[in-house]
mmCIF file of C-alpha atoms and ligand atoms in Angstrom:
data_model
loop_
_atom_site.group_PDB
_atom_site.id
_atom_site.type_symbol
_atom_site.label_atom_id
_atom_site.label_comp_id
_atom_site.label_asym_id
_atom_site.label_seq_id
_atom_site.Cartn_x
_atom_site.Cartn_y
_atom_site.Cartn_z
ATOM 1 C CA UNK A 1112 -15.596 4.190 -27.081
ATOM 2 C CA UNK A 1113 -12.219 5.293 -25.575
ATOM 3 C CA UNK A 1114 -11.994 9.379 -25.514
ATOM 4 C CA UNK A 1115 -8.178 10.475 -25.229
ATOM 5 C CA UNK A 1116 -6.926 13.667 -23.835
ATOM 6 C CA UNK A 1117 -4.375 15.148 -25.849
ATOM 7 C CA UNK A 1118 -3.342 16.564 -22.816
ATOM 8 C CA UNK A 1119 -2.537 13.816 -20.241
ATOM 9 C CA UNK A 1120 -2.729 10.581 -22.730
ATOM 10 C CA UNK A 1121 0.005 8.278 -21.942
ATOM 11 C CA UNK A 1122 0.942 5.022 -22.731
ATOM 12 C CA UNK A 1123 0.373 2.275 -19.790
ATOM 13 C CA UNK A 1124 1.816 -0.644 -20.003
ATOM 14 C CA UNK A 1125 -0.722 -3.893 -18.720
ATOM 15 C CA UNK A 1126 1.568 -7.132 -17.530
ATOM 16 C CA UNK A 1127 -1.262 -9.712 -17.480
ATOM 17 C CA UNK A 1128 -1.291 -13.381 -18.248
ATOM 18 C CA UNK A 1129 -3.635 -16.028 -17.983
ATOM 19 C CA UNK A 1130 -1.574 -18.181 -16.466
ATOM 20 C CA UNK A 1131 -1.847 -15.788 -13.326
ATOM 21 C CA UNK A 1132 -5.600 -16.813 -12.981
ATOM 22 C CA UNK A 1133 -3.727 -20.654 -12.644
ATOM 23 C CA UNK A 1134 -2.532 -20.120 -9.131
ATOM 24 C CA UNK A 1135 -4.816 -22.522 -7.038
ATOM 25 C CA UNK A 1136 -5.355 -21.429 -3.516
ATOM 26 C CA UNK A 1137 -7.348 -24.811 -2.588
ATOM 27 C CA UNK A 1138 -10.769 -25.311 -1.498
ATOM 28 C CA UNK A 1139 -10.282 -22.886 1.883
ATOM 29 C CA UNK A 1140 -13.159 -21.997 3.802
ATOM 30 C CA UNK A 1141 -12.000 -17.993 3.167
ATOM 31 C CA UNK A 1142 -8.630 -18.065 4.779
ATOM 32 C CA UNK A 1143 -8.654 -20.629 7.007
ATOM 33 C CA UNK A 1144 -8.046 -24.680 6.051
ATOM 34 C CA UNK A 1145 -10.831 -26.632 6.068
ATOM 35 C CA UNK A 1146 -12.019 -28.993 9.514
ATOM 36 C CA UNK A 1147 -14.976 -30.446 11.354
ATOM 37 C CA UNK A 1148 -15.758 -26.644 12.256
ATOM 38 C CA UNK A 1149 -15.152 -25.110 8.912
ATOM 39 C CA UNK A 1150 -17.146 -26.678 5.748
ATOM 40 C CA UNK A 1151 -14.435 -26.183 2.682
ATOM 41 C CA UNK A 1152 -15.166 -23.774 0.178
ATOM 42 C CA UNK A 1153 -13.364 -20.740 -2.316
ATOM 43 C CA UNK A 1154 -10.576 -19.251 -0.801
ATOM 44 C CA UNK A 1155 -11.112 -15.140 -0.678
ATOM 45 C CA UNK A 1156 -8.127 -15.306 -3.166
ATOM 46 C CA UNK A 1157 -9.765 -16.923 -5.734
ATOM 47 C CA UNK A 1158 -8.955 -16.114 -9.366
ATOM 48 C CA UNK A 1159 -12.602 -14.096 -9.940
ATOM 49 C CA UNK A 1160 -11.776 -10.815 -9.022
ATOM 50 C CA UNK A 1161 -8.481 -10.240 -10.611
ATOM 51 C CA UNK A 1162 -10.203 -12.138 -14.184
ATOM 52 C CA UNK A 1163 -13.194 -10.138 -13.684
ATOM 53 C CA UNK A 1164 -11.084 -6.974 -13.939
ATOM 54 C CA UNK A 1165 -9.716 -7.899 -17.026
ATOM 55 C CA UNK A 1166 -13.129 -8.727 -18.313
ATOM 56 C CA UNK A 1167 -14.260 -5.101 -17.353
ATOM 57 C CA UNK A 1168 -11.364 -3.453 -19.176
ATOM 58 C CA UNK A 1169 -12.075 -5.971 -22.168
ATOM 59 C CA UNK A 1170 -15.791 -4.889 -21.397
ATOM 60 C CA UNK A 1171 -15.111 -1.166 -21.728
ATOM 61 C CA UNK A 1172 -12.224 -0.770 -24.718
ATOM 62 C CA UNK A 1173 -9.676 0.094 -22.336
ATOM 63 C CA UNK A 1174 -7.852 -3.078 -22.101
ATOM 64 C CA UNK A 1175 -6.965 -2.116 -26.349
ATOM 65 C CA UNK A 1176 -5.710 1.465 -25.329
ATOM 66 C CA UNK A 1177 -2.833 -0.275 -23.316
ATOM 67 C CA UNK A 1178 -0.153 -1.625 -24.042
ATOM 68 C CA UNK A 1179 0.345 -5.554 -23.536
ATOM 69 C CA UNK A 1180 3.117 -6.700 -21.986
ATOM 70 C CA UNK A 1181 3.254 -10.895 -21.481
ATOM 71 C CA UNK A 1182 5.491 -11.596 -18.322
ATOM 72 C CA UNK A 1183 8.499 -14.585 -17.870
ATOM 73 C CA UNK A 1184 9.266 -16.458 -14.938
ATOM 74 C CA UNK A 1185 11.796 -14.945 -12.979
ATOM 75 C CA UNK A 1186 15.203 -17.024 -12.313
ATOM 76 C CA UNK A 1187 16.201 -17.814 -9.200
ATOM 77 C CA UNK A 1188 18.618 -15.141 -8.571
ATOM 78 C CA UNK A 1189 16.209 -12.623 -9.700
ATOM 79 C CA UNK A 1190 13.998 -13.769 -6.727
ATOM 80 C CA UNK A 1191 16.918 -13.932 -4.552
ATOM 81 C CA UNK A 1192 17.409 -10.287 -4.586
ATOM 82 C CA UNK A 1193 15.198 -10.274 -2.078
ATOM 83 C CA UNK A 1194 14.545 -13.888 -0.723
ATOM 84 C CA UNK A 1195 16.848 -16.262 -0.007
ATOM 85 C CA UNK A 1196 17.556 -19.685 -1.248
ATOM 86 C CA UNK A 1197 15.975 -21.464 1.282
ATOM 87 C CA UNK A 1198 12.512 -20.156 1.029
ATOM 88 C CA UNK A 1199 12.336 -20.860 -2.834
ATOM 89 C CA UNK A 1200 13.648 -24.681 -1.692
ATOM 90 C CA UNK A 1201 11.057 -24.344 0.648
ATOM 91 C CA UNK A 1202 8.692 -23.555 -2.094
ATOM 92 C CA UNK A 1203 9.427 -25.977 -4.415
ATOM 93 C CA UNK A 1204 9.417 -28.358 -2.324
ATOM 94 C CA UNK A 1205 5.505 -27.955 -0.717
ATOM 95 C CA UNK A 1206 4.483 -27.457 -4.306
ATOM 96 C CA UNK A 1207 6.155 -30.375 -5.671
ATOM 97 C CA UNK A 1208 4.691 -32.737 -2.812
ATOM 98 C CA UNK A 1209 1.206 -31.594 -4.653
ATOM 99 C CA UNK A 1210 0.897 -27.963 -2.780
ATOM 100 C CA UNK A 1211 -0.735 -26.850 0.834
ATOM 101 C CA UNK A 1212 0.405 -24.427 3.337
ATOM 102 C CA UNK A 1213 3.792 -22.886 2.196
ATOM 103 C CA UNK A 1214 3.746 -20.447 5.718
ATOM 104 C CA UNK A 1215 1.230 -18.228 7.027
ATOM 105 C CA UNK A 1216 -1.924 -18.686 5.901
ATOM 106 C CA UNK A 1217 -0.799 -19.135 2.406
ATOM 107 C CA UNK A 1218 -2.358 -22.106 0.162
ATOM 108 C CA UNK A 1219 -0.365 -22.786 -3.071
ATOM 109 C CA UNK A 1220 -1.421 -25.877 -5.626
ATOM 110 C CA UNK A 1221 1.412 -27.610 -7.611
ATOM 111 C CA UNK A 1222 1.967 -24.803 -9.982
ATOM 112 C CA UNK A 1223 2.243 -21.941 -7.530
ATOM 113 C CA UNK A 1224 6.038 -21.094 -7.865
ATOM 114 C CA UNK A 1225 6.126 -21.141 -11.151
ATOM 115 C CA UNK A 1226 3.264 -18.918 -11.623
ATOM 116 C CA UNK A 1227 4.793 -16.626 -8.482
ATOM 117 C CA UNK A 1228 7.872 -16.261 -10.631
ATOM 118 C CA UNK A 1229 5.616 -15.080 -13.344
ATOM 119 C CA UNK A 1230 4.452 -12.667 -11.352
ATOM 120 C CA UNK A 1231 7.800 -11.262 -9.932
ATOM 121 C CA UNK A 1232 8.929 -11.484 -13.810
ATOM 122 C CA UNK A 1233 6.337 -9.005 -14.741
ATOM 123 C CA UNK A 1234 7.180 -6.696 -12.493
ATOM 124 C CA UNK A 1235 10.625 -6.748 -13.642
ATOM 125 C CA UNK A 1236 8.849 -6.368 -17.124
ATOM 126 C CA UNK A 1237 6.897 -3.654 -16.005
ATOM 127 C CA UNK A 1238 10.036 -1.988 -14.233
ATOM 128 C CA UNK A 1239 11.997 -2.037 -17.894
ATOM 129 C CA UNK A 1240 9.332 -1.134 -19.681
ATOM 130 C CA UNK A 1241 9.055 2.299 -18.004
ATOM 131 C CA UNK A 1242 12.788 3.069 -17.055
ATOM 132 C CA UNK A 1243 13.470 1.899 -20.646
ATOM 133 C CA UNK A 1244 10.980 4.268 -21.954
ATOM 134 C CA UNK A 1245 8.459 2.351 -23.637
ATOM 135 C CA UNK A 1246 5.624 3.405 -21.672
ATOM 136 C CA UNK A 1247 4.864 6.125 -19.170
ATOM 137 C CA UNK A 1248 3.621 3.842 -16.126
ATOM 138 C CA UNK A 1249 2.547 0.381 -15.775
ATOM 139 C CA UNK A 1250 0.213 -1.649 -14.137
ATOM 140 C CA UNK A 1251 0.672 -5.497 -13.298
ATOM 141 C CA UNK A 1252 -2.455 -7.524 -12.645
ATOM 142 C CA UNK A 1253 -0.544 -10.075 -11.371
ATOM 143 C CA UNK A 1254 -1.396 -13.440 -8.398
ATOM 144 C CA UNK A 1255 -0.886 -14.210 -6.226
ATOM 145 C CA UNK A 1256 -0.077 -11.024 -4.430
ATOM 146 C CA UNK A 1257 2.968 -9.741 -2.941
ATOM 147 C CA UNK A 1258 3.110 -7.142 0.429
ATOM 148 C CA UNK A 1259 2.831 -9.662 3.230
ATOM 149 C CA UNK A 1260 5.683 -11.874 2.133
ATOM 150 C CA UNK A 1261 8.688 -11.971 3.740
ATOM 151 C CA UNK A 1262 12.213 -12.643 3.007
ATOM 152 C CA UNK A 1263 12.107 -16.050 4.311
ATOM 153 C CA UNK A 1264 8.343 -16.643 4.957
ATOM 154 C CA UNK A 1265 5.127 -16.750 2.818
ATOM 155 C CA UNK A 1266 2.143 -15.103 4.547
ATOM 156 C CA UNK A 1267 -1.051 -13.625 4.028
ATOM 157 C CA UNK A 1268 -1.783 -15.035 0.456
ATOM 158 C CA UNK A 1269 1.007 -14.378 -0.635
ATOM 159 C CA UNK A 1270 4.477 -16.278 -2.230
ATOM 160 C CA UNK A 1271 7.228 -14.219 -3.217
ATOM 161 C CA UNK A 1272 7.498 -10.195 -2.792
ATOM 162 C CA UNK A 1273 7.065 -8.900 -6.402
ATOM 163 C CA UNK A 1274 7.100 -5.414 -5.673
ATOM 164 C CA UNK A 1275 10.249 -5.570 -3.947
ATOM 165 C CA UNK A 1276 12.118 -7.434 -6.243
ATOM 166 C CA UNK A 1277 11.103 -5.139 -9.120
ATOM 167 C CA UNK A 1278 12.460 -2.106 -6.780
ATOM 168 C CA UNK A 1279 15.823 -4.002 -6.377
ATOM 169 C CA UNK A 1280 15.897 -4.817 -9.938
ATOM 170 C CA UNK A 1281 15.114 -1.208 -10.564
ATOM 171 C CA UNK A 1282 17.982 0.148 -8.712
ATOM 172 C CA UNK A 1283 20.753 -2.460 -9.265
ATOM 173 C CA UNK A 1284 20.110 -2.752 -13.158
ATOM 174 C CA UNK A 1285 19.024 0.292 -13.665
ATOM 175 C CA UNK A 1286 20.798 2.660 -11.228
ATOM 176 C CA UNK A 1287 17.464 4.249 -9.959
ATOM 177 C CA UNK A 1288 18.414 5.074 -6.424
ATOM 178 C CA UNK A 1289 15.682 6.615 -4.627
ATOM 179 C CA UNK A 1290 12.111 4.445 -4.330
ATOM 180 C CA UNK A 1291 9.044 5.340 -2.872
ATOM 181 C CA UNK A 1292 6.206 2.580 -1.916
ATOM 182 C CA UNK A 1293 2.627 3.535 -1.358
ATOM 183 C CA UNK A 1294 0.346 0.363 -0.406
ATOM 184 C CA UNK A 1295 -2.985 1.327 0.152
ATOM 185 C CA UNK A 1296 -4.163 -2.204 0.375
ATOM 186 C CA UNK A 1297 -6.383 -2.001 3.631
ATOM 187 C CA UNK A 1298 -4.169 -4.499 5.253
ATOM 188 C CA UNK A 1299 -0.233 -3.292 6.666
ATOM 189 C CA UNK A 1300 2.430 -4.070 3.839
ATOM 190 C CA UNK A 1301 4.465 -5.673 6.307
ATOM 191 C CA UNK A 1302 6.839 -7.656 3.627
ATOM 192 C CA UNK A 1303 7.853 -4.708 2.205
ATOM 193 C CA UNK A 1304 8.215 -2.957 5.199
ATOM 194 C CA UNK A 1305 10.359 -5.693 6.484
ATOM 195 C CA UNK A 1306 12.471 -5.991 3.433
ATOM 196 C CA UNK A 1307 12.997 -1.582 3.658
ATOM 197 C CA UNK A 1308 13.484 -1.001 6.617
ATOM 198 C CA UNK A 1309 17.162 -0.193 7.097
ATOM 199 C CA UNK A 1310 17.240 1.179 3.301
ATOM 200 C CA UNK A 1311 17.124 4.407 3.726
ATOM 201 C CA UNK A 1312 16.935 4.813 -0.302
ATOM 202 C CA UNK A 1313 13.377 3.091 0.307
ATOM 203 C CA UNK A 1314 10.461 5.110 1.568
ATOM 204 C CA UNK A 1315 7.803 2.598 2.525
ATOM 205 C CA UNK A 1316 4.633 4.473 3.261
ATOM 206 C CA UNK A 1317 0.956 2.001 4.220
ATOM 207 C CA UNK A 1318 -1.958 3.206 4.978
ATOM 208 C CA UNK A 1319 -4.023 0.311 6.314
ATOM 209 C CA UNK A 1320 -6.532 -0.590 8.505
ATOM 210 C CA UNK A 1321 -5.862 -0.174 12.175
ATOM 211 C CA UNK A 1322 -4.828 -3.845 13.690
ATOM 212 C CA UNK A 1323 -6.331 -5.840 10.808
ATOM 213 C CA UNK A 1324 -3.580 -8.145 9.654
ATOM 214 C CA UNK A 1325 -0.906 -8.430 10.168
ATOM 215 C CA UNK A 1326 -2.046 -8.731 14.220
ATOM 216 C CA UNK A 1327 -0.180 -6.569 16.131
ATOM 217 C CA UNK A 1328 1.433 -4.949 12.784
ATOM 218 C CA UNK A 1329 2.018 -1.582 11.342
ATOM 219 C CA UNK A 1330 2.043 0.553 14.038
ATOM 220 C CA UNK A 1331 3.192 4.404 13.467
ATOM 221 C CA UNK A 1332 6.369 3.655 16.124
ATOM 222 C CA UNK A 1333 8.234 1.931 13.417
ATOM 223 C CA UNK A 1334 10.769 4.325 11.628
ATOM 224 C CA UNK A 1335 13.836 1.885 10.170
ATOM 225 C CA UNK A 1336 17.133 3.673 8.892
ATOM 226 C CA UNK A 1337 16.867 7.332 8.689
ATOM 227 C CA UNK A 1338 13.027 7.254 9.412
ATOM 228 C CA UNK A 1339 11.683 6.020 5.817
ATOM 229 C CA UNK A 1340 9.216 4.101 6.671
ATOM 230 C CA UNK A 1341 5.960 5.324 7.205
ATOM 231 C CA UNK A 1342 2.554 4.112 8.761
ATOM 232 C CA UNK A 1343 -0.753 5.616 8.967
ATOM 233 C CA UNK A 1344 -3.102 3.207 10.429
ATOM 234 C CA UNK A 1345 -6.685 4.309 9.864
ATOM 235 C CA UNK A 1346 -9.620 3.236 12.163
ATOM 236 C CA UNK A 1347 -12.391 1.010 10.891
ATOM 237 C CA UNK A 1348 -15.104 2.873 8.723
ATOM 238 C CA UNK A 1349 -12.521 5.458 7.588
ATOM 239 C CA UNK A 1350 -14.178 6.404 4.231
ATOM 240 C CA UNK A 1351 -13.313 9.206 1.536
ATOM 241 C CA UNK A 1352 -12.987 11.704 3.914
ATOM 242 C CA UNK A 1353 -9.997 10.132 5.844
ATOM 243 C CA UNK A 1354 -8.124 8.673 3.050
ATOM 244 C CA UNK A 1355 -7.822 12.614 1.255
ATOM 245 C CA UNK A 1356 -7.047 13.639 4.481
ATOM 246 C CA UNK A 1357 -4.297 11.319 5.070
ATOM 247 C CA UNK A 1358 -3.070 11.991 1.097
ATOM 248 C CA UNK A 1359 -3.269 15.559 1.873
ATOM 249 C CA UNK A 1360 -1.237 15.802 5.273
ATOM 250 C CA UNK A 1361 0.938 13.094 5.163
ATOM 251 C CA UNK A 1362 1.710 11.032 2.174
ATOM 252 C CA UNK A 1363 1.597 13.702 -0.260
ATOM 253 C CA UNK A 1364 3.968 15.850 2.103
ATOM 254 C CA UNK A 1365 6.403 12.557 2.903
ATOM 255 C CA UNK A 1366 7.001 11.910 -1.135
ATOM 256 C CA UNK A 1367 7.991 15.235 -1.484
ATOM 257 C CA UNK A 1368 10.450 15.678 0.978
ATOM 258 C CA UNK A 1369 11.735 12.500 -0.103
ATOM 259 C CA UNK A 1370 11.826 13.514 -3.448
ATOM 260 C CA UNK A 1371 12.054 10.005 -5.663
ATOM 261 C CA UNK A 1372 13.029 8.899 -8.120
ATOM 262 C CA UNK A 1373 10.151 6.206 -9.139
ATOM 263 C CA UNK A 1374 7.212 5.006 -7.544
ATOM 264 C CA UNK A 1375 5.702 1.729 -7.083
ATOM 265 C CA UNK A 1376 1.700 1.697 -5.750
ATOM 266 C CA UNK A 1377 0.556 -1.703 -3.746
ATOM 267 C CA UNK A 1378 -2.738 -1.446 -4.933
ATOM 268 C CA UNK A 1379 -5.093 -3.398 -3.248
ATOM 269 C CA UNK A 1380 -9.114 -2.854 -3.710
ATOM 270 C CA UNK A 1381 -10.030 -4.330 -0.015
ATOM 271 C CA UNK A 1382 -10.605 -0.623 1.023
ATOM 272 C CA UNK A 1383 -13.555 -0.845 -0.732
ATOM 273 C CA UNK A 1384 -16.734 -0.638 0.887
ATOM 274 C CA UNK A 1385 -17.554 -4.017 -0.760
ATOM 275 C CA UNK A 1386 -14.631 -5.956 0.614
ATOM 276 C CA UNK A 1387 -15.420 -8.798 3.014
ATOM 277 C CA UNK A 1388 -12.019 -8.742 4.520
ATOM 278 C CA UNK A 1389 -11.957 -5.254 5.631
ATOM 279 C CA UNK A 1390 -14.549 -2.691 7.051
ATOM 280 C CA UNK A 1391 -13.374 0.514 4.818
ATOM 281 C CA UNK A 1392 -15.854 3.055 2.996
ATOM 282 C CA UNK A 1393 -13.827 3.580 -0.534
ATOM 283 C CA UNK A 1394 -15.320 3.579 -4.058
ATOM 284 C CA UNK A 1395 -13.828 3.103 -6.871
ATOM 285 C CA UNK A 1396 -13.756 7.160 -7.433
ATOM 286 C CA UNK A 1397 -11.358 7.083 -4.468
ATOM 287 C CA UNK A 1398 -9.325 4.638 -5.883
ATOM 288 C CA UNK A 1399 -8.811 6.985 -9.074
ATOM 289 C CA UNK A 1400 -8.355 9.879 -6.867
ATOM 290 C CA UNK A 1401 -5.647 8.704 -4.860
ATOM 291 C CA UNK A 1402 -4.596 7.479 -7.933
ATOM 292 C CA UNK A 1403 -4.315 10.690 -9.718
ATOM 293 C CA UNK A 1404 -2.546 12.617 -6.787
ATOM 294 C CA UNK A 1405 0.160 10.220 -7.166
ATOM 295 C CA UNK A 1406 0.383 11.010 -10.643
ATOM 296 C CA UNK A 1407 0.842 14.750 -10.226
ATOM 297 C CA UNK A 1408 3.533 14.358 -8.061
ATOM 298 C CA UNK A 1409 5.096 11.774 -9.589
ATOM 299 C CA UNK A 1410 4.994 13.738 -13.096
ATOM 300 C CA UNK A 1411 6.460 17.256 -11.423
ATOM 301 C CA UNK A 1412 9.242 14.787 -9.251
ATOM 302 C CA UNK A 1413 9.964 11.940 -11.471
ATOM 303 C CA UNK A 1414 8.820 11.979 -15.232
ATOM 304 C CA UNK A 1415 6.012 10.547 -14.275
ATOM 305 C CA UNK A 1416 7.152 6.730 -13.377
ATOM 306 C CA UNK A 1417 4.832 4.545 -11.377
ATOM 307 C CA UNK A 1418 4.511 0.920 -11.778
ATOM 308 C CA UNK A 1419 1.369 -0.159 -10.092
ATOM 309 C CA UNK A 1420 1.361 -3.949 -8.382
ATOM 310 C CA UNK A 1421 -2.318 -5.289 -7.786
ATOM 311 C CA UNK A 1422 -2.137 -6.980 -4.079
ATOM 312 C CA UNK A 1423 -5.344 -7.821 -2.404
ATOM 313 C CA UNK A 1424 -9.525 -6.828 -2.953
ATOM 314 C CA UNK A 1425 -11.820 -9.490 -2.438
ATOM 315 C CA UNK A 1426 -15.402 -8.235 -3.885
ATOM 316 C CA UNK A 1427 -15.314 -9.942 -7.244
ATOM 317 C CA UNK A 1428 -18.158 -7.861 -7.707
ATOM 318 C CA UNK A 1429 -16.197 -4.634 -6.784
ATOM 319 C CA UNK A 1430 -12.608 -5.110 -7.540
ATOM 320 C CA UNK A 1431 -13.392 -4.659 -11.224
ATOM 321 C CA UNK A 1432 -14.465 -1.172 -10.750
ATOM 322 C CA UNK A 1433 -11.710 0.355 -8.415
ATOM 323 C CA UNK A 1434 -9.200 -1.432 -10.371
ATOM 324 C CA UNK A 1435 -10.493 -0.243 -14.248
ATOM 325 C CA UNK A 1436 -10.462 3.697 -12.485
ATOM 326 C CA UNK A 1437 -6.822 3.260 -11.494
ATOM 327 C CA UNK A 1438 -6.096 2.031 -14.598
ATOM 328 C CA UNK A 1439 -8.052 4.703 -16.743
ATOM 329 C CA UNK A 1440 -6.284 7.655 -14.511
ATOM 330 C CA UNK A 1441 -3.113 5.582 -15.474
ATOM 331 C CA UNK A 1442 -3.433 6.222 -18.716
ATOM 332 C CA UNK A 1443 -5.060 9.419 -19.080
ATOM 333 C CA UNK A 1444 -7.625 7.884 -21.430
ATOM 334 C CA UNK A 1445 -11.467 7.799 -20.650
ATOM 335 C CA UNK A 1446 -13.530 4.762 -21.194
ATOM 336 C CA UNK A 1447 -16.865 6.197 -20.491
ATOM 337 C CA UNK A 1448 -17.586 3.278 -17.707
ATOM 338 C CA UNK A 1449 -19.907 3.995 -15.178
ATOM 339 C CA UNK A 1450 -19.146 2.558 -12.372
ATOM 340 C CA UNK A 1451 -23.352 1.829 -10.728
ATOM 341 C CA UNK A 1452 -21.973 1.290 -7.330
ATOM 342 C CA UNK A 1453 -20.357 4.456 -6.495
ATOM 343 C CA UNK A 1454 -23.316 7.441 -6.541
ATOM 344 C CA UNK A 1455 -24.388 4.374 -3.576
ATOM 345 C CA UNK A 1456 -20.944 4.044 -1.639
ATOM 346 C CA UNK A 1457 -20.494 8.002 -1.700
ATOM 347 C CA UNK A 1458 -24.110 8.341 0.280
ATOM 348 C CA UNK A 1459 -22.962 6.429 2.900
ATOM 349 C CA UNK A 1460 -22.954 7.776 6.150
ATOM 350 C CA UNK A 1461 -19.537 8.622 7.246
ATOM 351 C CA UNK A 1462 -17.821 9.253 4.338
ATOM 352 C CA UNK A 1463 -16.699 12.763 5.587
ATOM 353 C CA UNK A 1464 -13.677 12.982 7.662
ATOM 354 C CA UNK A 1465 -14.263 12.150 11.814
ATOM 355 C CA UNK A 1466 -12.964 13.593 14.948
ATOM 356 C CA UNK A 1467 -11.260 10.212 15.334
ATOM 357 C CA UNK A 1468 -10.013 9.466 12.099
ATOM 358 C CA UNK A 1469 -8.423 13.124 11.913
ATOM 359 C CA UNK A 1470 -6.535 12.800 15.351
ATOM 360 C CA UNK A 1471 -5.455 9.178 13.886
ATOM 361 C CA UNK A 1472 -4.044 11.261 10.529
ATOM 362 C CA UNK A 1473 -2.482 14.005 12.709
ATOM 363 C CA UNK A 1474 -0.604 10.862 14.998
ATOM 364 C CA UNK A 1475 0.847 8.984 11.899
ATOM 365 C CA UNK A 1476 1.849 12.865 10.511
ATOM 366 C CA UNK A 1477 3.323 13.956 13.684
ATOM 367 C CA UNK A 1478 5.373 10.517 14.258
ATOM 368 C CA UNK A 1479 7.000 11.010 10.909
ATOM 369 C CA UNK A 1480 7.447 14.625 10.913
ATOM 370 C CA UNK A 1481 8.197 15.949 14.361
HETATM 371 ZN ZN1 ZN B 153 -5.205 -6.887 1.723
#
């Protein structure tokens, strides 16, 4: 039973596609390739948690409140908005020979391009569907993921950048100028990072674990052109308490004296305190929380446009909730799911802000600011 609110209903637009649940990341033992030390099994970027989120929103009713959008493969110079020629050569050509390593700890099967262009086409779907009107904001439950690549380099599970083509397709076919990122995936958004850094129309803000991957990445020294891009790397076990502070003192403060004109979130879910990949506290209550502070601002700044990119969150057990509360706040509507997990999560011990993790918050705050 889906309750709406008059008041804040909105129309969300959902870019999904089974075909997306198609990219094969081979039989890696987690994220490394199998050897004599490492007995093959499921890569951590396996199809489960991303189908298991549909499932949920099937599950609850929400998945009929939105609206369905079915992606196409982007073209080639779609892609190359952001990447050049070489790396989709590059590409094809691992894919072709029957897929493998395509960079950086990235696995791809034979139909990984194609299915990575299907993923940078729905963001481009998702970016037309909300400039153009036809829904409010838009979330794309796309794979493989997208913040790690770089222009000429896949890495970290990921192929092509979607998020960062859909912001270049946003401003050169639509004329949007101004852009703001927030990737709260718990690793750095390096890609995008890389791909902003001297746009000064960009504002690339990550919060991330401190030091998880990339190594040696997201640090709160790098600036780019005119200072807009901002890191806040959080230490380990930084649970609710941390994140709102970090929402409250920085990011909230850096969007508005930005003041864009769209926003795209980087959503990832391995901030959860389920995630095998990272050592964060967050429940999916978080998730919709950050979620909805986003939302405020972005109705008050810019009519309320956010297109939402799903990037990483390994818990195929957790994943379903955080992502189903970002979607709900999305779209204003109320699916009555309770999520079992969270009244657990939000008794943890450490939950409330630390010495540490507020000195890490007023570093990232003071790099940017003063
Ligand atoms: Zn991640």
């Amino acid at each position: 039973m889906i309750h709406e609110h008059s008041t804040c209903s909105r129309t969300t637009a959902m870019v999904a596609s089974e075909l997306y649940y198609w990219h094969d990341t081979l039989n890696w033992c987690g994220f490394f390739e199998p050897s004599l030390t490492c007995q093959p099994r499921e890569h951590f970027e396996n199809p489960e948690t991303k189908r298991r989120l549909q499932n949920l929103l099937q599950a609850s009713g929400l998945w009929e409140h939105l609206s369905l959008i079915k992606p196409h493969p982007a073209e080639d110079a779609v892609i190359q908005m952001v990447h050049p020629a070489a790396h989709i050569a590059h590409l094809t050509s691992v894919c072709a020979s029957g897929g493998g390593e395509t960079g950086q700890l990235t696995p791809a099967g034979p139909a990984s391009l194609d299915i990575a262009r299907l993923a940078v086409g729905g963001v481009v779907a998702a970016v037309d569907a909300v400039i153009g009107g036809k829904a409010d904001n838009a979330y794309v439950l796309c794979r493989p993921p997208g913040h790690h690549a770089l222009p000429e380099m896949a890495m970290g599970f990921c192929l092509l950048a979607n998020a960062a083509v859909g912001i270049r397709h946003a401003q050169r076919t639509h004329g949007i100028r101004r852009i703001a990122t927030i990737d709260w995936d718990v690793h750095h958004g390096n890609g995008t990072e890389a791909i902003f850094l001297e746009d000064p129309e960009v504002l690339t803000i990550s919060l991330h674990q401190d030091n998880l991957f990339p190594p040696a990445s997201g640090g709160i020294g790098v600036r780019g052109a005119e200072g807009r891009n901002l890191n806040i790397p959080l230490p380990p076990g930084s649970g609710s308490g941390a994140y709102r502070e970090a929402f409250d003192k920085v990011v909230l403060p850096a969007l508005e004296a930005f003041a864009p004109d769209m926003i795209f979130i980087l959503s990832g879910y391995d901030a959860s305190a389920m995630d095998p990949l990272g050592v964060m506290m967050l429940s999916s209550e978080d998730f919709r929380w950050m979620t909805q502070q986003v939302m405020q601002f972005a109705d008050l700044q810019c009519a309320g446009r956010i297109v939402v990119t799903h990037e990483g969150g390994y818990s195929a057990t957790y994943v379903p909730y955080c992502g189903h509360a970002v979607i709900e706040a999305l779209s204003g509507a109320s699916a009555q799911l309770t999520d079992p997990f969270d009244a657990h999560i939000a008794n943890y011990g450490g939950q409330a802000l630390s010495h540490d993790q507020g000195a890490a918050v007023e570093r990232a705050r003071a790099a940017y600011f003063d």
